[in-house]
Amino acid sequence: MANAYAYDDKNIFARILRGEIPNDTVTETDHTLAFNDIYPQAPIHVLVIPKGAYVCADDFYANASEAELVDFARTVARITADLGIQPGQGGQGYRTLSNAGEVAVQEVPHYHLHILSGRPLGRMLQKAEDVRG
Ligand code: 5GP
């Protein structure tokens, strides 16, 4: 599949990956980096990013190698295990989410998965009439 995305390598996560900006690393593998969100929305707010240049979820899932995909997924599983939040292991649970593009208000155009936990997170989405902007 042709990759229709133009990756902007000046985005903040590309700069973190190049070591130009510090980050509070949670874990790192050959293909994946996880670090704490600078403006946490919950007591646990980890961002998981591939090291490859992918703009958003569909770009990553369609175009990443199997090694990158497996590494990313296993890293998410390991982080939730290490944090003790897996519901199947007696943890309180968590939410993963990924914003893609305009309607989701994606701020940083490098694919990232948010892992949120540590407080009740409410329903998944606001009602449309409550959304501003
Ligand atoms: P998005 O809206 O793109 O899904 O989320 C981007 C996230 O990146 C936001 O939660 C924001 O707080 C976080 N963020 C933006 N700049 C930085 C930064 O320089 N360092 C870290 N650790 N997180 C950042």
JSON list of C-alpha atoms in Angstrom, two decimals, residues 45-123:
[
{"chain": "A", "resi": 45, "resn": "HIS", "atom": "CA", "xyz": [-0.36, 8.84, 31.65]},
{"chain": "A", "resi": 46, "resn": "VAL", "atom": "CA", "xyz": [2.22, 7.09, 29.51]},
{"chain": "A", "resi": 47, "resn": "LEU", "atom": "CA", "xyz": [2.79, 7.74, 25.80]},
{"chain": "A", "resi": 48, "resn": "VAL", "atom": "CA", "xyz": [4.00, 4.82, 23.69]},
{"chain": "A", "resi": 49, "resn": "ILE", "atom": "CA", "xyz": [5.55, 5.66, 20.33]},
{"chain": "A", "resi": 50, "resn": "PRO", "atom": "CA", "xyz": [7.20, 3.68, 17.56]},
{"chain": "A", "resi": 51, "resn": "LYS", "atom": "CA", "xyz": [10.71, 4.81, 16.71]},
{"chain": "A", "resi": 52, "resn": "GLY", "atom": "CA", "xyz": [9.78, 4.72, 13.02]},
{"chain": "A", "resi": 53, "resn": "ALA", "atom": "CA", "xyz": [8.31, 7.72, 11.21]},
{"chain": "A", "resi": 54, "resn": "TYR", "atom": "CA", "xyz": [4.54, 7.07, 11.30]},
{"chain": "A", "resi": 55, "resn": "VAL", "atom": "CA", "xyz": [2.01, 9.88, 11.50]},
{"chain": "A", "resi": 56, "resn": "CYS", "atom": "CA", "xyz": [-0.96, 8.17, 13.11]},
{"chain": "A", "resi": 57, "resn": "ALA", "atom": "CA", "xyz": [-2.52, 4.79, 13.89]},
{"chain": "A", "resi": 58, "resn": "ASP", "atom": "CA", "xyz": [-3.59, 3.78, 10.39]},
{"chain": "A", "resi": 59, "resn": "ASP", "atom": "CA", "xyz": [-0.20, 4.77, 8.98]},
{"chain": "A", "resi": 60, "resn": "PHE", "atom": "CA", "xyz": [1.56, 2.64, 11.60]},
{"chain": "A", "resi": 61, "resn": "TYR", "atom": "CA", "xyz": [-0.77, -0.37, 11.37]},
{"chain": "A", "resi": 62, "resn": "ALA", "atom": "CA", "xyz": [-0.69, -0.39, 7.56]},
{"chain": "A", "resi": 63, "resn": "ASN", "atom": "CA", "xyz": [2.96, 0.38, 6.95]},
{"chain": "A", "resi": 64, "resn": "ALA", "atom": "CA", "xyz": [5.07, -0.76, 9.90]},
{"chain": "A", "resi": 65, "resn": "SER", "atom": "CA", "xyz": [7.01, -4.00, 9.74]},
{"chain": "A", "resi": 66, "resn": "GLU", "atom": "CA", "xyz": [5.80, -7.05, 11.65]},
{"chain": "A", "resi": 67, "resn": "ALA", "atom": "CA", "xyz": [8.75, -6.64, 14.01]},
{"chain": "A", "resi": 68, "resn": "GLU", "atom": "CA", "xyz": [7.73, -3.06, 14.78]},
{"chain": "A", "resi": 69, "resn": "LEU", "atom": "CA", "xyz": [4.06, -4.00, 15.24]},
{"chain": "A", "resi": 70, "resn": "VAL", "atom": "CA", "xyz": [4.76, -6.92, 17.55]},
{"chain": "A", "resi": 71, "resn": "ASP", "atom": "CA", "xyz": [7.31, -4.98, 19.54]},
{"chain": "A", "resi": 72, "resn": "PHE", "atom": "CA", "xyz": [4.87, -2.09, 20.02]},
{"chain": "A", "resi": 73, "resn": "ALA", "atom": "CA", "xyz": [2.02, -4.35, 21.15]},
{"chain": "A", "resi": 74, "resn": "ARG", "atom": "CA", "xyz": [4.21, -6.39, 23.51]},
{"chain": "A", "resi": 75, "resn": "THR", "atom": "CA", "xyz": [5.64, -3.18, 24.96]},
{"chain": "A", "resi": 76, "resn": "VAL", "atom": "CA", "xyz": [2.13, -1.94, 25.78]},
{"chain": "A", "resi": 77, "resn": "ALA", "atom": "CA", "xyz": [1.42, -5.27, 27.50]},
{"chain": "A", "resi": 78, "resn": "ARG", "atom": "CA", "xyz": [4.66, -5.09, 29.48]},
{"chain": "A", "resi": 79, "resn": "ILE", "atom": "CA", "xyz": [4.06, -1.51, 30.60]},
{"chain": "A", "resi": 80, "resn": "THR", "atom": "CA", "xyz": [0.55, -2.28, 31.87]},
{"chain": "A", "resi": 81, "resn": "ALA", "atom": "CA", "xyz": [1.94, -5.36, 33.66]},
{"chain": "A", "resi": 82, "resn": "ASP", "atom": "CA", "xyz": [4.80, -3.39, 35.22]},
{"chain": "A", "resi": 83, "resn": "LEU", "atom": "CA", "xyz": [2.38, -0.68, 36.37]},
{"chain": "A", "resi": 84, "resn": "GLY", "atom": "CA", "xyz": [0.11, -3.31, 37.96]},
{"chain": "A", "resi": 85, "resn": "ILE", "atom": "CA", "xyz": [-2.99, -2.00, 36.17]},
{"chain": "A", "resi": 86, "resn": "GLN", "atom": "CA", "xyz": [-4.01, -5.07, 34.16]},
{"chain": "A", "resi": 87, "resn": "PRO", "atom": "CA", "xyz": [-7.60, -5.94, 35.18]},
{"chain": "A", "resi": 88, "resn": "GLY", "atom": "CA", "xyz": [-6.94, -9.64, 34.60]},
{"chain": "A", "resi": 89, "resn": "GLN", "atom": "CA", "xyz": [-4.18, -9.51, 37.21]},
{"chain": "A", "resi": 90, "resn": "GLY", "atom": "CA", "xyz": [-6.14, -7.69, 39.91]},
{"chain": "A", "resi": 91, "resn": "GLY", "atom": "CA", "xyz": [-5.24, -4.22, 38.64]},
{"chain": "A", "resi": 92, "resn": "GLN", "atom": "CA", "xyz": [-7.68, -1.33, 38.41]},
{"chain": "A", "resi": 93, "resn": "GLY", "atom": "CA", "xyz": [-7.65, -1.23, 34.61]},
{"chain": "A", "resi": 94, "resn": "TYR", "atom": "CA", "xyz": [-6.68, 1.47, 32.18]},
{"chain": "A", "resi": 95, "resn": "ARG", "atom": "CA", "xyz": [-7.65, 3.15, 28.92]},
{"chain": "A", "resi": 96, "resn": "THR", "atom": "CA", "xyz": [-5.60, 3.28, 25.75]},
{"chain": "A", "resi": 97, "resn": "LEU", "atom": "CA", "xyz": [-6.42, 5.86, 23.13]},
{"chain": "A", "resi": 98, "resn": "SER", "atom": "CA", "xyz": [-4.88, 7.36, 20.06]},
{"chain": "A", "resi": 99, "resn": "ASN", "atom": "CA", "xyz": [-5.95, 10.56, 18.36]},
{"chain": "A", "resi": 100, "resn": "ALA", "atom": "CA", "xyz": [-5.69, 10.71, 14.58]},
{"chain": "A", "resi": 101, "resn": "GLY", "atom": "CA", "xyz": [-6.17, 13.90, 12.62]},
{"chain": "A", "resi": 102, "resn": "GLU", "atom": "CA", "xyz": [-8.44, 16.87, 12.96]},
{"chain": "A", "resi": 103, "resn": "VAL", "atom": "CA", "xyz": [-11.66, 15.58, 14.53]},
{"chain": "A", "resi": 104, "resn": "ALA", "atom": "CA", "xyz": [-9.68, 13.81, 17.24]},
{"chain": "A", "resi": 105, "resn": "VAL", "atom": "CA", "xyz": [-7.52, 16.91, 17.82]},
{"chain": "A", "resi": 106, "resn": "GLN", "atom": "CA", "xyz": [-4.21, 15.11, 17.30]},
{"chain": "A", "resi": 107, "resn": "GLU", "atom": "CA", "xyz": [-1.55, 17.54, 18.52]},
{"chain": "A", "resi": 108, "resn": "VAL", "atom": "CA", "xyz": [1.63, 15.68, 17.67]},
{"chain": "A", "resi": 109, "resn": "PRO", "atom": "CA", "xyz": [1.88, 14.13, 14.18]},
{"chain": "A", "resi": 110, "resn": "HIS", "atom": "CA", "xyz": [3.89, 11.09, 15.23]},
{"chain": "A", "resi": 111, "resn": "TYR", "atom": "CA", "xyz": [1.80, 8.03, 16.10]},
{"chain": "A", "resi": 112, "resn": "HIS", "atom": "CA", "xyz": [1.39, 7.58, 19.84]},
{"chain": "A", "resi": 113, "resn": "LEU", "atom": "CA", "xyz": [-0.80, 5.54, 22.13]},
{"chain": "A", "resi": 114, "resn": "HIS", "atom": "CA", "xyz": [-1.89, 7.09, 25.42]},
{"chain": "A", "resi": 115, "resn": "ILE", "atom": "CA", "xyz": [-2.13, 4.74, 28.43]},
{"chain": "A", "resi": 116, "resn": "LEU", "atom": "CA", "xyz": [-4.24, 6.32, 31.17]},
{"chain": "A", "resi": 117, "resn": "SER", "atom": "CA", "xyz": [-5.03, 5.04, 34.65]},
{"chain": "A", "resi": 118, "resn": "GLY", "atom": "CA", "xyz": [-4.90, 5.85, 38.35]},
{"chain": "A", "resi": 119, "resn": "ARG", "atom": "CA", "xyz": [-8.31, 7.49, 38.66]},
{"chain": "A", "resi": 120, "resn": "PRO", "atom": "CA", "xyz": [-11.83, 6.83, 37.42]},
{"chain": "A", "resi": 121, "resn": "LEU", "atom": "CA", "xyz": [-11.77, 7.77, 33.74]},
{"chain": "A", "resi": 122, "resn": "GLY", "atom": "CA", "xyz": [-15.49, 8.16, 33.10]},
{"chain": "A", "resi": 123, "resn": "ARG", "atom": "CA", "xyz": [-17.28, 7.24, 29.92]}
]
